[in-house]
Short mmCIF file of C-alpha atoms and ligand atoms in Angstrom, two decimals:
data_model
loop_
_atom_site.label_atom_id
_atom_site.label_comp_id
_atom_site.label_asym_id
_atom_site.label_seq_id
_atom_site.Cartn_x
_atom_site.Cartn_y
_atom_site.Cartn_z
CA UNK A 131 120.90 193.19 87.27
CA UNK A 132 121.29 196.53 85.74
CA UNK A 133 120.97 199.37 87.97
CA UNK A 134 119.79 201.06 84.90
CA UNK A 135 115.97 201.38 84.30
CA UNK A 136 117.01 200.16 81.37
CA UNK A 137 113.17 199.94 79.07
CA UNK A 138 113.13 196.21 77.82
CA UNK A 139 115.54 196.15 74.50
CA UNK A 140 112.87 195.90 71.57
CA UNK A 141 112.73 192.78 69.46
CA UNK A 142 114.22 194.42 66.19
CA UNK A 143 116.06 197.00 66.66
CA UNK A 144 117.86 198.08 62.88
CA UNK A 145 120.57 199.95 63.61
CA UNK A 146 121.62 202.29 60.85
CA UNK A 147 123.75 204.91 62.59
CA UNK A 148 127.11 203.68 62.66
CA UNK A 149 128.59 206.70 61.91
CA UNK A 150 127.96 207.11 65.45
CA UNK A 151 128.95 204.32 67.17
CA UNK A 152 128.57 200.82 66.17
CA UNK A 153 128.59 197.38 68.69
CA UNK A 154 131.27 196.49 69.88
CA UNK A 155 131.97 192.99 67.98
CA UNK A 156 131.35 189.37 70.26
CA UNK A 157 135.28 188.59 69.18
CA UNK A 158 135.94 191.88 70.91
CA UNK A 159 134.24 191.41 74.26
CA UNK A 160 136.00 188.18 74.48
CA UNK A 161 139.24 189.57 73.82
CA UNK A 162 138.70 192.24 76.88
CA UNK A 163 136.82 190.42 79.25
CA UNK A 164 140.11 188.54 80.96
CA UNK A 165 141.75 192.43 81.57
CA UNK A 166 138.64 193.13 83.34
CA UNK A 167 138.27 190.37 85.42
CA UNK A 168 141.33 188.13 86.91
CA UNK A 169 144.06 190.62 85.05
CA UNK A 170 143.10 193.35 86.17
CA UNK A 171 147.01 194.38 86.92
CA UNK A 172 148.28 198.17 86.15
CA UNK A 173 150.39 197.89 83.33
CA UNK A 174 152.86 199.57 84.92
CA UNK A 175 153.46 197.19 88.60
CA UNK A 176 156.69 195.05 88.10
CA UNK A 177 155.20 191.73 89.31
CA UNK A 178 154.02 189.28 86.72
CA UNK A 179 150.30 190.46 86.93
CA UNK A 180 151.33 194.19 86.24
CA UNK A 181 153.63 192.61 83.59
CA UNK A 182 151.00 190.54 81.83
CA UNK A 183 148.88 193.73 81.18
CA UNK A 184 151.98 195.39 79.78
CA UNK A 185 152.57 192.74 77.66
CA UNK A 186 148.77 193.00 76.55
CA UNK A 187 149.06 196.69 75.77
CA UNK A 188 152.43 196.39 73.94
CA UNK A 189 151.00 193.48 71.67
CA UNK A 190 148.06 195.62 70.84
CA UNK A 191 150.12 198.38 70.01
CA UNK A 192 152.26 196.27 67.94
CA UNK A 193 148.98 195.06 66.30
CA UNK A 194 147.64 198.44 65.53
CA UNK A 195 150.62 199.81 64.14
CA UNK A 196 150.88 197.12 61.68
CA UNK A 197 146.77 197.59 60.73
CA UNK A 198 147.65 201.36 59.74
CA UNK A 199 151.81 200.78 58.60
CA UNK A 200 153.02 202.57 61.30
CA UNK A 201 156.07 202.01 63.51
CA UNK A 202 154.99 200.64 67.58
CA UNK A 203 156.65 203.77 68.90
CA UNK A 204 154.49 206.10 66.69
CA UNK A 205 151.22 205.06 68.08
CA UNK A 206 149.70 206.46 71.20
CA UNK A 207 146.85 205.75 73.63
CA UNK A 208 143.97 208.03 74.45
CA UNK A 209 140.51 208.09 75.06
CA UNK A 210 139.05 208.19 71.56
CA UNK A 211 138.53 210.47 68.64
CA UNK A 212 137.85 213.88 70.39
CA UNK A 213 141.34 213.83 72.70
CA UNK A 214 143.31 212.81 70.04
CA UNK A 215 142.26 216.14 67.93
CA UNK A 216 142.83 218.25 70.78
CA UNK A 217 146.31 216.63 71.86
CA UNK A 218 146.93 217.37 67.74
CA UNK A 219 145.86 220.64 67.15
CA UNK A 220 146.85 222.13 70.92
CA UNK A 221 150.13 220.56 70.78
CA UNK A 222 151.07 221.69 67.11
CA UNK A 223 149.97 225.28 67.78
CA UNK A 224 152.39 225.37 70.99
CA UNK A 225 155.31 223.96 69.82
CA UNK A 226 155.61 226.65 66.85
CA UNK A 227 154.51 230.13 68.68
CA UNK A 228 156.60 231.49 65.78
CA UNK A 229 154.19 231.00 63.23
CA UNK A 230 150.51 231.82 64.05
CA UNK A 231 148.49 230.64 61.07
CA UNK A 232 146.52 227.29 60.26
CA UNK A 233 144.56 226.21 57.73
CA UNK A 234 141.90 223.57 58.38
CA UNK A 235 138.39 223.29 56.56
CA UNK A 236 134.57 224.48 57.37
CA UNK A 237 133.64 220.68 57.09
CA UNK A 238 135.74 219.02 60.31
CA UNK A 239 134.36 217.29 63.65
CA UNK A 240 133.34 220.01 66.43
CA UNK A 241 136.34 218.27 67.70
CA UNK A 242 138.72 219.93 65.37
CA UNK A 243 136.67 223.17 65.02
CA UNK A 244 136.01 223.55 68.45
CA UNK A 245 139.94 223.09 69.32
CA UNK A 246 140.31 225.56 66.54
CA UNK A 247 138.38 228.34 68.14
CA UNK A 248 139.96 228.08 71.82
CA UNK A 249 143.07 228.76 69.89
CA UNK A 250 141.62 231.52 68.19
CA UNK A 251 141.81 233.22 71.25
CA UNK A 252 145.56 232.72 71.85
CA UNK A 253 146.68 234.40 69.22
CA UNK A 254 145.97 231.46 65.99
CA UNK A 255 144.65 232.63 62.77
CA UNK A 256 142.79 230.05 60.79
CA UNK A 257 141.65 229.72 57.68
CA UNK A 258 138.67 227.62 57.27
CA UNK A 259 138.53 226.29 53.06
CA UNK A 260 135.00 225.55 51.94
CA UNK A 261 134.62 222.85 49.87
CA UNK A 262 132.74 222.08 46.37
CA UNK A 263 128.92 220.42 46.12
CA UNK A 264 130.35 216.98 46.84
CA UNK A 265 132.39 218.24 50.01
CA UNK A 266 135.52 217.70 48.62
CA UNK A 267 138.74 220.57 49.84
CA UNK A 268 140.42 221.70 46.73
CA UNK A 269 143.73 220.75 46.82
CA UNK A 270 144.56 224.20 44.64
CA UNK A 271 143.13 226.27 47.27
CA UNK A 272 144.71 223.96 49.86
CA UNK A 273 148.14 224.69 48.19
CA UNK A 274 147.25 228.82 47.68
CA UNK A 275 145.97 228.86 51.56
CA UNK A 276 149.34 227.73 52.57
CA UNK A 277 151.51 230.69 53.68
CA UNK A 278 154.92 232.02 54.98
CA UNK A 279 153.80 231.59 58.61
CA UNK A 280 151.43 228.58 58.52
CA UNK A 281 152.64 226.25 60.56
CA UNK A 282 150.11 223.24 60.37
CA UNK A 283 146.88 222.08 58.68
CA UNK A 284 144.10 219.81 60.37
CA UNK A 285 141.69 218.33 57.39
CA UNK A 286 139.55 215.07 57.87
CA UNK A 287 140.43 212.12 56.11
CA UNK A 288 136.59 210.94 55.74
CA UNK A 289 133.42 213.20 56.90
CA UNK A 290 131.30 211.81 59.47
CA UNK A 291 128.26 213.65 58.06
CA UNK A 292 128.15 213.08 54.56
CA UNK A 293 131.19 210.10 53.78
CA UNK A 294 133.29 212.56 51.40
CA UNK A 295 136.90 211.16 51.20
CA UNK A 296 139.47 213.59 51.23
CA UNK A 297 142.47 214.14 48.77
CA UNK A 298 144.45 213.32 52.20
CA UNK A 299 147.59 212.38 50.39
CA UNK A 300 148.03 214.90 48.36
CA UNK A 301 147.07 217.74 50.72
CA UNK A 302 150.31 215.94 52.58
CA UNK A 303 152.51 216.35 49.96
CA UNK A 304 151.60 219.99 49.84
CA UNK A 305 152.48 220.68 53.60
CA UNK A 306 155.91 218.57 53.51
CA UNK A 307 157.09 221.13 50.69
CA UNK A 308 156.45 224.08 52.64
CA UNK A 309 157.79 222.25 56.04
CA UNK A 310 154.23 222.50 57.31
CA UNK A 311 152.49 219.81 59.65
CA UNK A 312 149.86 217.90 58.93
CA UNK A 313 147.51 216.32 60.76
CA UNK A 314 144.03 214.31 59.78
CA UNK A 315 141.06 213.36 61.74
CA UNK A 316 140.65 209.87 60.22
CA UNK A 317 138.09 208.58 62.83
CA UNK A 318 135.71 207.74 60.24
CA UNK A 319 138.15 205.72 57.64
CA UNK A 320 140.23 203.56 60.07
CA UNK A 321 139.14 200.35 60.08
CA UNK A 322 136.58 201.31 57.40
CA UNK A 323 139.01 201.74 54.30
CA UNK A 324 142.46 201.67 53.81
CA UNK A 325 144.57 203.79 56.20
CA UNK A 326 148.72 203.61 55.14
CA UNK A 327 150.17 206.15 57.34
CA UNK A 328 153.41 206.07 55.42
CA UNK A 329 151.89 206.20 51.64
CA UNK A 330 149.65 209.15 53.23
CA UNK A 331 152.40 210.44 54.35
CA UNK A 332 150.67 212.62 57.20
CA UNK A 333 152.44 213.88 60.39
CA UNK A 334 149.48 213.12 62.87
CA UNK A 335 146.65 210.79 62.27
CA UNK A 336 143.35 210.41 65.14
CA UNK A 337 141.46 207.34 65.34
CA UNK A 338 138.44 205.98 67.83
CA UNK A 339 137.63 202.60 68.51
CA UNK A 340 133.40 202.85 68.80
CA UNK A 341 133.48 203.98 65.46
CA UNK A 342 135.07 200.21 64.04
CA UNK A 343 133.19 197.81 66.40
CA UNK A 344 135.40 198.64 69.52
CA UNK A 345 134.43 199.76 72.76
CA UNK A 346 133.59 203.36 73.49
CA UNK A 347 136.47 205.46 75.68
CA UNK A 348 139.40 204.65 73.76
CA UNK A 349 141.45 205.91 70.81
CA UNK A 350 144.76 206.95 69.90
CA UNK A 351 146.79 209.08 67.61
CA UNK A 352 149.81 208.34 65.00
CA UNK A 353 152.31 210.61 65.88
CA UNK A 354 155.39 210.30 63.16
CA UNK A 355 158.66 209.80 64.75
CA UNK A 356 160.60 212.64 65.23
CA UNK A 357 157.87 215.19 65.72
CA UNK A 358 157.96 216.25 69.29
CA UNK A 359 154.67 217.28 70.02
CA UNK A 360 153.99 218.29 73.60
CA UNK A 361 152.46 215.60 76.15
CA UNK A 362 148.47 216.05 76.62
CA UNK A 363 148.44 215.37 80.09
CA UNK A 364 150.78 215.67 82.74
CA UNK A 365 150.98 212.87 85.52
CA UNK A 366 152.81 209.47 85.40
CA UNK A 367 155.29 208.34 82.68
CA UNK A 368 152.83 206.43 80.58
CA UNK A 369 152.87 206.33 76.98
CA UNK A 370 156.52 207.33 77.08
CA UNK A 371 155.82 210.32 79.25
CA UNK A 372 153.15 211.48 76.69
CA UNK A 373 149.90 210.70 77.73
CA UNK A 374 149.75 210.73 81.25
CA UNK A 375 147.15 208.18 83.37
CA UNK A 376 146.67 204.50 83.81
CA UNK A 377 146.33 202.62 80.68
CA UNK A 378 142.60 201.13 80.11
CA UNK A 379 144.62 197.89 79.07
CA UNK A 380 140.90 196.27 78.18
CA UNK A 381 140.05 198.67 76.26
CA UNK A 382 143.09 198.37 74.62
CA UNK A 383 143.39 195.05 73.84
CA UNK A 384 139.65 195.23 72.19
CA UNK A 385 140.60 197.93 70.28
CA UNK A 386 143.43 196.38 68.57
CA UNK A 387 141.13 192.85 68.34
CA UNK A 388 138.50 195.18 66.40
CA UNK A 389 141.34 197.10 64.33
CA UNK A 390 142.71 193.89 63.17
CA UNK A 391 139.68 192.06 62.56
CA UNK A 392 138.04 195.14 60.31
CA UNK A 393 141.51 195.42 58.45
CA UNK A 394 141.07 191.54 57.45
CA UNK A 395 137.53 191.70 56.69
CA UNK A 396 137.61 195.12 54.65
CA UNK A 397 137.52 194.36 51.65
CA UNK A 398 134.67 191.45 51.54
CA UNK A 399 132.50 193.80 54.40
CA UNK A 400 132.92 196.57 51.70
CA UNK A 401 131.86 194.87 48.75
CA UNK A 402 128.75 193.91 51.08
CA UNK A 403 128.36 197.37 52.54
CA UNK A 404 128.31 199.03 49.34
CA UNK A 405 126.17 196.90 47.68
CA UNK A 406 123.05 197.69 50.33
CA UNK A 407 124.22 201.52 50.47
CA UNK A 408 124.03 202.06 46.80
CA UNK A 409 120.75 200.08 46.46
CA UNK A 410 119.48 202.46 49.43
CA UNK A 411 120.55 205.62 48.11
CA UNK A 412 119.40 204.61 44.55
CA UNK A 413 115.54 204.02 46.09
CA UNK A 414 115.73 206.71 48.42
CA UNK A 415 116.44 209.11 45.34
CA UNK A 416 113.29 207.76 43.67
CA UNK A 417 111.76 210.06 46.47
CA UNK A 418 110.41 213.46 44.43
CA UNK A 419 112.71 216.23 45.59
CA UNK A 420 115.45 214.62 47.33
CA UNK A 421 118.94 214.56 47.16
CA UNK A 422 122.09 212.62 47.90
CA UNK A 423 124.44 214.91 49.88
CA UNK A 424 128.73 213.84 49.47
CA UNK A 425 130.39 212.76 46.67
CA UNK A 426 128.70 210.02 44.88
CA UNK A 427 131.61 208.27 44.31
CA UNK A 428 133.94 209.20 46.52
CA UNK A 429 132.79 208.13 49.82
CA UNK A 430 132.58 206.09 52.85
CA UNK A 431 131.67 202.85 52.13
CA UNK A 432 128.11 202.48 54.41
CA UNK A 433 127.51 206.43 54.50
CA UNK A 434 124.15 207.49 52.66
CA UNK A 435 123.19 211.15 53.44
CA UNK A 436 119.84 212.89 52.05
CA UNK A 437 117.91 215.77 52.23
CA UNK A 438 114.18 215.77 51.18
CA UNK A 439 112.69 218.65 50.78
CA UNK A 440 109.26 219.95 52.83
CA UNK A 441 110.10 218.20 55.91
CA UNK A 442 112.09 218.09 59.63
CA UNK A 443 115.11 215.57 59.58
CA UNK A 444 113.89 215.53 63.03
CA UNK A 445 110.50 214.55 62.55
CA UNK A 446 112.06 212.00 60.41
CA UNK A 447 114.00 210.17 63.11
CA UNK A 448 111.96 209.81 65.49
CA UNK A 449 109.22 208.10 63.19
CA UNK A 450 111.76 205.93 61.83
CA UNK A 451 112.62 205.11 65.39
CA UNK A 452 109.09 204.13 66.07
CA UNK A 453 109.36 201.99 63.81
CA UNK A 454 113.07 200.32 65.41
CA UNK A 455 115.20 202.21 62.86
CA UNK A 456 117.78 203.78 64.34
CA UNK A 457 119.40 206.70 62.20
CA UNK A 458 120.50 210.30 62.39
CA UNK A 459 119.96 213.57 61.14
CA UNK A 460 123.17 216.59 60.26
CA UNK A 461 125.40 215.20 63.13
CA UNK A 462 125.03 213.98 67.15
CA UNK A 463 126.22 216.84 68.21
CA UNK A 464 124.39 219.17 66.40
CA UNK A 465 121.33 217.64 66.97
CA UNK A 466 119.22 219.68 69.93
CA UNK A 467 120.43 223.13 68.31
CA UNK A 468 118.37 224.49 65.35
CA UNK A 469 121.17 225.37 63.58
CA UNK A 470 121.00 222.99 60.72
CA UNK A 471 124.43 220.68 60.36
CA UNK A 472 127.69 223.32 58.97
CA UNK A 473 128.72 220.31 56.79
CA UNK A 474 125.53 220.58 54.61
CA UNK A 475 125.49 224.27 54.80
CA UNK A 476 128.88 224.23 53.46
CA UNK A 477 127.79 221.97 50.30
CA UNK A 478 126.02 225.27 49.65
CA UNK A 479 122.96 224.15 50.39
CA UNK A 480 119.88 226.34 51.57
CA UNK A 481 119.05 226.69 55.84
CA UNK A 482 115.83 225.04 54.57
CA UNK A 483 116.77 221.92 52.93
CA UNK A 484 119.38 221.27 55.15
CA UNK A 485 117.04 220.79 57.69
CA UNK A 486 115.53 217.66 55.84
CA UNK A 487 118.44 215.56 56.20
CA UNK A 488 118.80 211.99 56.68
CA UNK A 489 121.71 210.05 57.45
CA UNK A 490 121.91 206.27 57.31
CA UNK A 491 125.31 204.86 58.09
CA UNK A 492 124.95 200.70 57.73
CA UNK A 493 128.13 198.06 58.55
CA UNK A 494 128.64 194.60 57.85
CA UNK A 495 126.00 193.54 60.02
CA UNK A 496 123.21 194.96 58.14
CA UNK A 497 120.97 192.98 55.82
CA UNK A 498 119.32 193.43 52.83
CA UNK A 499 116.16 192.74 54.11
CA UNK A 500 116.69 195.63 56.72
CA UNK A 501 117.73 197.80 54.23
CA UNK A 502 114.85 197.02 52.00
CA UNK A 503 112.21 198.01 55.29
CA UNK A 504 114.33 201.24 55.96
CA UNK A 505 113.88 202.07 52.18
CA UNK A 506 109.91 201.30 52.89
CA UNK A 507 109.41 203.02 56.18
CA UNK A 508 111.68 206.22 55.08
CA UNK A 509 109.50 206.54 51.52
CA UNK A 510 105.88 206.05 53.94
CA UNK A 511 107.07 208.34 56.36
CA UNK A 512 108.54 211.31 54.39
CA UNK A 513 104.98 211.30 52.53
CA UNK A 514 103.26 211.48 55.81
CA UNK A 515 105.13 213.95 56.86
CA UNK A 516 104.83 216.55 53.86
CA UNK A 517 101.20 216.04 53.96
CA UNK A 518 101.15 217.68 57.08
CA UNK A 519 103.91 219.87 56.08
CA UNK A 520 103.05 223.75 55.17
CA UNK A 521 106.67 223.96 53.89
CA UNK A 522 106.14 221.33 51.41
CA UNK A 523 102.27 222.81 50.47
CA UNK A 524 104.10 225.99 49.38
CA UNK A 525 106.72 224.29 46.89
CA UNK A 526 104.06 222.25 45.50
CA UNK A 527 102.38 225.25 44.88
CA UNK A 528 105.40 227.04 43.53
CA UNK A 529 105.93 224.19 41.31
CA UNK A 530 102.89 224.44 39.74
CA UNK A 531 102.94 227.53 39.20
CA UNK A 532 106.00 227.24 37.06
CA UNK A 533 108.74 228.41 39.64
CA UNK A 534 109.82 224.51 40.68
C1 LIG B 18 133.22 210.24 66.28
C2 LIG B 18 134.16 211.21 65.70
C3 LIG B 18 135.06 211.93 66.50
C4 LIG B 18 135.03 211.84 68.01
O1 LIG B 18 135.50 210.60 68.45
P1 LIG B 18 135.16 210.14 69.95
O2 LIG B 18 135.94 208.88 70.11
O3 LIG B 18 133.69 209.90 69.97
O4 LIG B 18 135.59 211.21 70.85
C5 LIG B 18 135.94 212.79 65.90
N1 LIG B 18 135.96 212.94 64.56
C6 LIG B 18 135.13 212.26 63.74
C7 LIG B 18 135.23 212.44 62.28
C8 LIG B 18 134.20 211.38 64.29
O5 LIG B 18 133.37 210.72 63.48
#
């Protein structure tokens, strides 16, 4: 029994919103459930229970690093996306004090932005690139931004809002001629599409398992060899005196099940994936006054971001969820605040549009049928809402009076 008043599941629920999190896979439970039961060990006691979770959290290591080309020693443990930013960005700002300039873009996680401004107020100066219609950084500007006394750059790999896929690799190249670091936020695109830490060539790479079918509270960070970034926390000598705090050796262990299970599946869940998504977004345009929002092309392979016009993203959501659709609008953690989402603002598009936005993130485990309902309950319920709509009265009257 639950000690949760948890409300009776509902018989369909169609999860679209794995952008946020996604469910943690049946392989993957299995795969933990012994570490949290009769192994329960700390990884770090000398008798042979201690030594069995050890073993567990080396071979996942081991496992991970080969998912993402990396070397064992290069890949840390922490406790998802959002710590592995901070440890990043803190860490690379303090071990250069000489230099006091970053560059990073107006389009990151709150994760990276919000590390950004705490550092802001040490002494960092940070330049924040925009980005063109589709979200992509220019890698010009990228190259022009870089200066005497920048000492590292934090850009996304893939956007959690709208999909956009970054020019990662050559942004890299960029910083290793001026000796700057480079780090990426590529908790979106592990696990979703491919992730070579050596042909990327970045310094610093964070990744999350919740966001690839792994359990929530765990992540970790590529740290290239030879960069001696500063530990995150202090404590024990875990994670070779880095990362301070007993290992969650289940979460762990389904991590690396989920890494290595999504890195053999990729390509065939992609080809699926993409299929629905583009069948999705090409309905959903049908919609009059709507738009896609990322790069058509380049993009996440489940990520389908709108905006249609006259109506609340918010309004949106929560019919859709009446409904059992589960999907988002701008991010999570913008959500609450009427501040419409900085990504879409950043696409240069208006406060009031932005505020229309829909985002429907699908995985593998989506159908087509469920895709097909979405498609049917988004069209019924954007109509409903712009008759009702005062917003969308005044366009239509705009329109027809030749200003549309
Ligand atoms: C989800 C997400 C994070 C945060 O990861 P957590 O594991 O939830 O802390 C950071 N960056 C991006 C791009 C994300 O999508």
């Amino acid at each position: 029994m639950s000690d949760f008043n948890l409300q009776p599941a509902k018989d369909k629920i169609i999860y679209a919103d794995n952008a946020a999190t996604t469910s943690v896979a049946p392989a993957v439970l299995e795969s933990m459930l012994p570490f949290l039961t009769k192994r329960f060990g700390n990884a770090s006691s000398i008798y042979s229970l201690g030594v069995q979770s050890r073993e567990a959290v080396e071979k996942s290591r081991n496992t991970i690093a080969r998912c993402l080309n990396a070397e064992p020693s290069e890949i840390y443990f922490t406790s998802g996306g959002t710590e592995s930013d901070n440890w990043a960005i803190r860490s690379a700002f303090k071990i250069n004090l000489n230099k006091k300039h970053a560059v990073s873009s107006k389009i990151e996680h709150h994760a990276v932005l919000h590390s950004f401004k705490a550092l802001e107020k040490e002494g960092l100066r940070v330049s924040y690139l925009g980005v063109d219609s589709n979200g992509l950084v220019d890698v010009k500007e990228f190259s022009q931004t870089v200066r005497e006394d920048t000492s590292f750059a934090s850009i996304m790999m893939a956007n959690n809002e709208i999909g956009t896929i970054e020019p990662v690799k050559e942004l890299s190249v960029i910083c290793k001629e001026h000796g700057v670091l480079f780090h990426t936020d590529a908790v979106q695109a592990v696990g979703h599409v491919k992730v070579d830490v050596k042909e990327l060539g970045v310094d610093m790479l964070s990744f999350s398992a919740h966001k690839f079918h792994g359990p929530k509270g765990i992540g970790g960070i590529f740290i290239r060899k030879g960069i001696n970034l500063l530990p995150f926390m202090e404590g024990g000598a875990q994670e070779n005196k880095m990362r301070a705090g007993t290992e969650n050796v289940a979460g762990i262990v389904g991590m690396a099940k989920a890494l290595e299970i999504a890195t053999q599946n990729m390509t065939s869940n992609n080809k699926k994936v993409t299929q629905m998504r583009n069948h999705l977004i090409k309905s959903l345009l049908g919609i009059d006054r709507s738009r896609l929002n990322g790069d058509p092309v380049i993009r996440l392979p489940g990520n389908a971001n709108f905006c249609f016009e006259g109506i609340e993203g918010e309004s949106l959501i929560l019919n859709l969820d009446l409904n059992g659709i589960c999907a988002s609008s701008g991010s999570a953690c913008t959500s609450g605040s009427l501040e419409p989402s900085h990504v879409l603002l950043a696409l240069g598009i208006s406060h009031s549009v932005a505020h229309g936005s829909l985002r429907i993130t699908l995985c593998e485990e989506n159908t087509l049928q469920e895709v097909n309902f979405i498609i049917q309950k988004v069209k019924e319920t954007v109509e409903k809402l712009r008759l009702m709509s005062p917003v969308w009265e005044k366009i239509k009257t705009m329109e027809s009076a030749g200003f549309g």
